[in-house]
mmCIF file of C-alpha atoms and ligand atoms in Angstrom:
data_model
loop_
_atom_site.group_PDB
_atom_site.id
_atom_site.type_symbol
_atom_site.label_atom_id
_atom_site.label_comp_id
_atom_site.label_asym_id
_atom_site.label_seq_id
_atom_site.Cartn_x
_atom_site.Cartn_y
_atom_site.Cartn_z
ATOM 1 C CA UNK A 1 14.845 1.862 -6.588
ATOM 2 C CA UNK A 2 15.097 5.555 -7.231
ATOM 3 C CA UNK A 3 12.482 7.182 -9.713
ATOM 4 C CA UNK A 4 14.093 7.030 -13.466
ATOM 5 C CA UNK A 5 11.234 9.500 -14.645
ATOM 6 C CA UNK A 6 12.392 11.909 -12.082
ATOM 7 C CA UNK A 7 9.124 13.155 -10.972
ATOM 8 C CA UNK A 8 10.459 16.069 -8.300
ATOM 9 C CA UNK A 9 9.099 15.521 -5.202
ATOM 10 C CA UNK A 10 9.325 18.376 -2.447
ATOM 11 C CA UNK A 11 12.107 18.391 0.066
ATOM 12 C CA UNK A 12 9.913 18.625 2.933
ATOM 13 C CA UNK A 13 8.218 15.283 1.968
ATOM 14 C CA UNK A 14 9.592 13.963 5.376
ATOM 15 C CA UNK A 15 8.040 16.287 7.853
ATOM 16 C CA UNK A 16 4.215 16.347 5.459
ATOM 17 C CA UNK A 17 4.604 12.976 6.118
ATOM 18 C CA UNK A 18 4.875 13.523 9.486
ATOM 19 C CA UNK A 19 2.674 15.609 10.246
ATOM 20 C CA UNK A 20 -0.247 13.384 9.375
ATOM 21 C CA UNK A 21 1.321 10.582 11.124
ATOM 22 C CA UNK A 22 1.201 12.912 13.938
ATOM 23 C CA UNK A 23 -2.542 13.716 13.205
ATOM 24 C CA UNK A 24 -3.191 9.903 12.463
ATOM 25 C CA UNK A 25 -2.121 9.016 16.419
ATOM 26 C CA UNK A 26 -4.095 11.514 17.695
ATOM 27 C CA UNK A 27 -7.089 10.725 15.673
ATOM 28 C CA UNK A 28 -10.796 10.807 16.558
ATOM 29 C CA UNK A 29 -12.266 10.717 13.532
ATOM 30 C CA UNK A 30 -14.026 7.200 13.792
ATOM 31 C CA UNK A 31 -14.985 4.544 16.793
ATOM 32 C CA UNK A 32 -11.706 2.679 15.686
ATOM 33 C CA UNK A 33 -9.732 5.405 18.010
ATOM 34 C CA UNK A 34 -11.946 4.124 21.209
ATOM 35 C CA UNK A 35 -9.746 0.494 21.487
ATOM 36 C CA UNK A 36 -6.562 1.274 19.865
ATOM 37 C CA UNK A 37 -3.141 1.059 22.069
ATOM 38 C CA UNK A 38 -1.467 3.180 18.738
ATOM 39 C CA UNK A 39 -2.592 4.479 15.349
ATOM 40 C CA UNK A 40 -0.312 2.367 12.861
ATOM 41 C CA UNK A 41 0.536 5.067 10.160
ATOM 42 C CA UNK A 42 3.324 2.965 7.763
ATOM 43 C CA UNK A 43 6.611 2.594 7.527
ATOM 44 C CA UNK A 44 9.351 2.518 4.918
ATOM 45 C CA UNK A 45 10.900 4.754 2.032
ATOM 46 C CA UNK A 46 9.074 7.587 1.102
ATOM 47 C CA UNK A 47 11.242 9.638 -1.744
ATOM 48 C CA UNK A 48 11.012 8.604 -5.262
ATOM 49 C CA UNK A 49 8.562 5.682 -4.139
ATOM 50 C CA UNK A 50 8.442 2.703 -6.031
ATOM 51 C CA UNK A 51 5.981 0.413 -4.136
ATOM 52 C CA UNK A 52 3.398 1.039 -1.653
ATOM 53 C CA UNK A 53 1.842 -2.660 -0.224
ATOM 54 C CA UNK A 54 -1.767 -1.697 1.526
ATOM 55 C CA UNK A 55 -2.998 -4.279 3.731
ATOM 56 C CA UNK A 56 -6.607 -4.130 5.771
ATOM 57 C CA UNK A 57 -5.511 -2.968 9.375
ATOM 58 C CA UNK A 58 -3.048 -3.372 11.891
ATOM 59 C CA UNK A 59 -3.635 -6.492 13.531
ATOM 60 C CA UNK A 60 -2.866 -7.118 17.562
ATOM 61 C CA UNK A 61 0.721 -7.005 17.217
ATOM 62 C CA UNK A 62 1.055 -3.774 15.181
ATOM 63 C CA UNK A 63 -1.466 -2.104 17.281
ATOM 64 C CA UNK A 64 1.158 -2.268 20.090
ATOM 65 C CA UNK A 65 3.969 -1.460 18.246
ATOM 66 C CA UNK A 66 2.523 1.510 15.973
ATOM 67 C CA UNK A 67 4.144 -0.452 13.249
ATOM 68 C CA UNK A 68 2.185 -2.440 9.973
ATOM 69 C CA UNK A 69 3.050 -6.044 9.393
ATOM 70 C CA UNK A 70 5.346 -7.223 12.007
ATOM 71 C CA UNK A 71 2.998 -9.766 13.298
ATOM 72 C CA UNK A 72 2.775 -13.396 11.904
ATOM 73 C CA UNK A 73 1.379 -11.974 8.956
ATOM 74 C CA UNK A 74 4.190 -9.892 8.797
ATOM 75 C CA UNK A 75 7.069 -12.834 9.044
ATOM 76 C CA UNK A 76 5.071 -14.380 6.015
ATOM 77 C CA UNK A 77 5.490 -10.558 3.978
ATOM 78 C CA UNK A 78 9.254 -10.196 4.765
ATOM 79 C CA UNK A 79 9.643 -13.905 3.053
ATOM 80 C CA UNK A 80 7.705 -13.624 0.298
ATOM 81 C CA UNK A 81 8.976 -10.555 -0.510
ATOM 82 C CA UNK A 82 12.905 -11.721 0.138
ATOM 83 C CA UNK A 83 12.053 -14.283 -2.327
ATOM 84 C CA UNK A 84 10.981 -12.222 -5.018
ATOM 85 C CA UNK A 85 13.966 -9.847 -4.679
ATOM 86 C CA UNK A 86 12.134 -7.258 -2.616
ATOM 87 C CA UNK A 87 13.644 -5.283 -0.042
ATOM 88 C CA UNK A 88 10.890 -3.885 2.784
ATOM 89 C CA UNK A 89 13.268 -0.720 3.027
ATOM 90 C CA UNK A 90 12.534 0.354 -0.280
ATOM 91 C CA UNK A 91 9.059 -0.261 -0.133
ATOM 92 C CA UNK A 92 6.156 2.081 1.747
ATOM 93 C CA UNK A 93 3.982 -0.489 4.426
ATOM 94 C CA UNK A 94 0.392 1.078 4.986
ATOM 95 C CA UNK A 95 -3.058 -0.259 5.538
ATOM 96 C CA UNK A 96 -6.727 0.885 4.650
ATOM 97 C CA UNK A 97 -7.530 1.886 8.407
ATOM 98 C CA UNK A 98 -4.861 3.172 10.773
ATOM 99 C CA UNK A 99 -6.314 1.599 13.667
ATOM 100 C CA UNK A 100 -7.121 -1.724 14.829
ATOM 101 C CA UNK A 101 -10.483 -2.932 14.293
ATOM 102 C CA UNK A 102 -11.847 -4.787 17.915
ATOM 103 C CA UNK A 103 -10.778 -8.722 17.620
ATOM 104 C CA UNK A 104 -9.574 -7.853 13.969
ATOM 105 C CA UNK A 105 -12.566 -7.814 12.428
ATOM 106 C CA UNK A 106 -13.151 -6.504 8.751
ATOM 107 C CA UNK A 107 -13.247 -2.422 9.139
ATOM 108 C CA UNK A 108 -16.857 -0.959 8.447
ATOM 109 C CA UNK A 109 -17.679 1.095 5.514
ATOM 110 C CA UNK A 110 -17.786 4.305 7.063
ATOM 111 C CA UNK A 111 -14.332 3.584 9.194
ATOM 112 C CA UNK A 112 -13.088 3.173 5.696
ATOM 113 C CA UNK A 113 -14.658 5.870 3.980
ATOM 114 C CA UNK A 114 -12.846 8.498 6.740
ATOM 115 C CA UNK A 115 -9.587 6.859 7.476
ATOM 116 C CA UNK A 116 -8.955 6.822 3.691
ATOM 117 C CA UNK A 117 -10.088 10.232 2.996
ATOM 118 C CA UNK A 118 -8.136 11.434 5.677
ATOM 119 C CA UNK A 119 -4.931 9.660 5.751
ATOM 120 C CA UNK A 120 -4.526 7.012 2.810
ATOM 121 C CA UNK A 121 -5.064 9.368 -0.087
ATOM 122 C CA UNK A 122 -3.078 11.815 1.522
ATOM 123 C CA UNK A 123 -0.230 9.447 1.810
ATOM 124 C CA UNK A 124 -0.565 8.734 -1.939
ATOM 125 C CA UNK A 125 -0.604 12.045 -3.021
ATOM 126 C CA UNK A 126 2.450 12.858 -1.207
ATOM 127 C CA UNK A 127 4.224 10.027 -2.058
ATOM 128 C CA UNK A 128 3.209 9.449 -5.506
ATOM 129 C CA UNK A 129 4.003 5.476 -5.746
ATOM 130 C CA UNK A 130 5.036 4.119 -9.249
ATOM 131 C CA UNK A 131 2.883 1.074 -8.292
ATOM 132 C CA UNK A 132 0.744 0.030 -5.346
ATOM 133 C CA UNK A 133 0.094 -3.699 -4.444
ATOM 134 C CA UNK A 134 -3.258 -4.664 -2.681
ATOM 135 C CA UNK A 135 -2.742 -7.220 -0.272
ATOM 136 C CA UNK A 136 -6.270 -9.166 0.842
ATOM 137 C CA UNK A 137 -9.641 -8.207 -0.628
ATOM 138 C CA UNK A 138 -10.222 -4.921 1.553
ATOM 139 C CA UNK A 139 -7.784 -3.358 0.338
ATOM 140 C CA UNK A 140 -8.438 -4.485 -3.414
ATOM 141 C CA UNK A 141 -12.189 -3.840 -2.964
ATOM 142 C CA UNK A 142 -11.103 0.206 -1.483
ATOM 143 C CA UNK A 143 -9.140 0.570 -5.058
ATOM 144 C CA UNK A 144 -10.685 -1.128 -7.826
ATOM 145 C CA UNK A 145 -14.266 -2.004 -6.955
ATOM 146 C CA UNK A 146 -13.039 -5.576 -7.383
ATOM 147 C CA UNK A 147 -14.593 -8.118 -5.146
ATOM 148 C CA UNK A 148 -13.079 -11.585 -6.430
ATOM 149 C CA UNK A 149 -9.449 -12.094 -5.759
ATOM 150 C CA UNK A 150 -9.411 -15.493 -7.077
ATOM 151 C CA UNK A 151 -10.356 -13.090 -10.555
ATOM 152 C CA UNK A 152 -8.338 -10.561 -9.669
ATOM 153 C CA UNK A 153 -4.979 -11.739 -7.707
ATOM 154 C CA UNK A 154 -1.710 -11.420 -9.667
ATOM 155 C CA UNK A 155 -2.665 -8.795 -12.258
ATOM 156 C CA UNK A 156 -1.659 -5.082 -13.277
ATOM 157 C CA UNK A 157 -5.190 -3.363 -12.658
ATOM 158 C CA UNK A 158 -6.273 0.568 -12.679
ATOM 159 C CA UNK A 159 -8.177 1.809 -9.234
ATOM 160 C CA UNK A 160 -10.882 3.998 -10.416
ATOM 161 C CA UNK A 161 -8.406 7.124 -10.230
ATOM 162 C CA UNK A 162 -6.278 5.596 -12.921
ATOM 163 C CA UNK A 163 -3.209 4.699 -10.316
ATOM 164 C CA UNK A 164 -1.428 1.278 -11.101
ATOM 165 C CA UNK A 165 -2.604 -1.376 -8.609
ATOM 166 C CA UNK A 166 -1.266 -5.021 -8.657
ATOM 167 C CA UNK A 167 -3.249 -7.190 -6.083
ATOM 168 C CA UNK A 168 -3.012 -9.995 -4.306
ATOM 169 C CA UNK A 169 -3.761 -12.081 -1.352
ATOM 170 C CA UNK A 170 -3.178 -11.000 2.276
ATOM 171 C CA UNK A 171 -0.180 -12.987 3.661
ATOM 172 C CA UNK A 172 -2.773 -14.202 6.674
ATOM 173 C CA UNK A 173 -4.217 -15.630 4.335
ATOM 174 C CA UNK A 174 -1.506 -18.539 4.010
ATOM 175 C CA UNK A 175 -2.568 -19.700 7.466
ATOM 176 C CA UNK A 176 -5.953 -20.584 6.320
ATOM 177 C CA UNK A 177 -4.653 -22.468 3.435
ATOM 178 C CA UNK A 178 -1.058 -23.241 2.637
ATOM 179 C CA UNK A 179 -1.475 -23.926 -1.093
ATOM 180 C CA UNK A 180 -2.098 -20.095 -1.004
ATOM 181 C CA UNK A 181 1.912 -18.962 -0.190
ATOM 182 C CA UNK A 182 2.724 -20.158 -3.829
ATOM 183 C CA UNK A 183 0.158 -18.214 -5.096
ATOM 184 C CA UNK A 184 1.352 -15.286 -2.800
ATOM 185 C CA UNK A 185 4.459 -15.801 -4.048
ATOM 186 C CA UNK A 186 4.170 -15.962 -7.869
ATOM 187 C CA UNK A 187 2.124 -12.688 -7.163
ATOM 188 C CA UNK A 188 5.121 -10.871 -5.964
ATOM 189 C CA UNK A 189 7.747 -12.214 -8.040
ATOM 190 C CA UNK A 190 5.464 -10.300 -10.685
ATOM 191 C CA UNK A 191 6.230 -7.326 -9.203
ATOM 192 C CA UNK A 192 9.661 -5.999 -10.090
ATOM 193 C CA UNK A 193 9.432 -6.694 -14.157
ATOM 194 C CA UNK A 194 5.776 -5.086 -13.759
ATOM 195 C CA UNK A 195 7.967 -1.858 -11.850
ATOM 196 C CA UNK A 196 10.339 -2.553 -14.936
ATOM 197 C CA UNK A 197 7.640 -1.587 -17.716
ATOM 198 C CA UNK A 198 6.486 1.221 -15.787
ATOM 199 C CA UNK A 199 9.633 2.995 -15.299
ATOM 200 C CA UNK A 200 9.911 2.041 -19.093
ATOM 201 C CA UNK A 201 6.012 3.437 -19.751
ATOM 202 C CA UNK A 202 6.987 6.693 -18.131
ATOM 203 C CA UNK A 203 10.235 7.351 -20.013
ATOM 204 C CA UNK A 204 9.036 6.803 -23.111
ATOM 205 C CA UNK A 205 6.224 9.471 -22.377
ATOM 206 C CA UNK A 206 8.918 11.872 -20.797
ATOM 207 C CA UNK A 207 11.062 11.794 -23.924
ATOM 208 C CA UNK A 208 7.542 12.367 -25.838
ATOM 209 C CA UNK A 209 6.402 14.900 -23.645
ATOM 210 C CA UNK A 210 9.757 16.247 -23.743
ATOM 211 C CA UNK A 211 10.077 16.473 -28.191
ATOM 212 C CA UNK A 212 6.376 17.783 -27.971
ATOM 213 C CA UNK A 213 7.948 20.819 -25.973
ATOM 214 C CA UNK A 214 10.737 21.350 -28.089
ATOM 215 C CA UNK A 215 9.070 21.136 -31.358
ATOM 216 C CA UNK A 216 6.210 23.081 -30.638
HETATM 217 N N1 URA B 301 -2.804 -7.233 8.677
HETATM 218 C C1 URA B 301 -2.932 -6.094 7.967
HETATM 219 O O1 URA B 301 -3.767 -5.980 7.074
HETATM 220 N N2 URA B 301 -2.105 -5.090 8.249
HETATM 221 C C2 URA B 301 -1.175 -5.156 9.193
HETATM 222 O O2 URA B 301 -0.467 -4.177 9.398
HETATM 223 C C3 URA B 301 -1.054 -6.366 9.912
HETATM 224 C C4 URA B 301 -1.881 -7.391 9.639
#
């Protein structure tokens, strides 16, 4: 899934990234740092990123293994994302708040307000992904200002910054209702033609961009 567009990225993308991992586990910044076992930075590919997924916050499981989604929640992600022809390698995991909020509750505003201003929008301005997908309403909320994901699930949206975000429904949420892993599903199978007219989007404006030059 390698950029088309070719936007350079620097070679020393690896050790930025981690460095703030680094900074992430030994955080202070917020209460969140008081109960954690580990900070749960993300995980996946990070040059020429096509997808980032951002859930809420590492749940139980992921707080012991310093790694996002490989809980339950996380068996439900690498299915519906085999199905729609997604491979987790290629894709960057991350949530809204790096550490685990006490019995998984929702994370509080200000938790939110300083683990994304310290670590999230870092991570997107290193990594520059072509497309992020929301999963659950947290993380939708964060981007868009969106509150209803029955509104808002399954559609190419812009997050007040102008980034492409795609959102849809936390894969937890398939073990409150069942009906929902369809849904889930159809979501993601979205995904790679939406990817498709981006790539598309951004080489057409290249090749503009790039006859403006020469003709000027
Ligand atoms: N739920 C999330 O939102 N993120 C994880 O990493 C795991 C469960």
């Amino acid at each position: 899934m390698a950029k088309s567009g070719a936007k350079s990225q620097s070679p020393d993308l690896a050790s930025q990234i981690s460095e703030i991992d680094a900074r992430m586990k030994n955080c202070t910044l917020c209460r969140l740092h008081e109960s954690r076992t580990n900070a749960v930075p993300g995980t996946g590919r990070i040059a020429d990123l096509d997808l980032m997924l951002v859930g809420e916050g590492p749940g139980r499981n992921e707080d012991h293994e310093g790694k996002p989604f490989v809980g339950a929640g996380g068996r439900v992600l690498d299915s519906i994302l085999e199905a729609a022809g997604l491979d987790r390698n290629e894709i960057y995991i991350t949530n809204i708040v790096k550490c685990r909020p006490p019995e998984n509750r929702k994370p509080l505003d200000d938790e939110v307000e300083t683990c994304t201003a310290y670590y999230l929008e870092k991570q997107i301005e290193l990594l520059e992904p072509r497309l992020i997908c929301t999963l659950g309403a947290t993380a939708l909320e964060y981007f868009t200002g969106e509150t209803n994901m029955a509104k808002n699930h399954g559609k190419l949206l812009r997050s007040k910054r102008g980034l492409a975000i795609f959102s849809t429904y936390h894969p937890a949420a398939v073990f409150r209702s069942n009906s929902l892993r369809e849904v889930l599903q159809a979501d993601m199978k979205k995904i790679p033609s939406i990817l498709e007219k981006l790539r598309e989007r951004e080489y057409q404006q290249d090749i503009a961009e790039f006859v403006g030059k020469s003709t000027s």
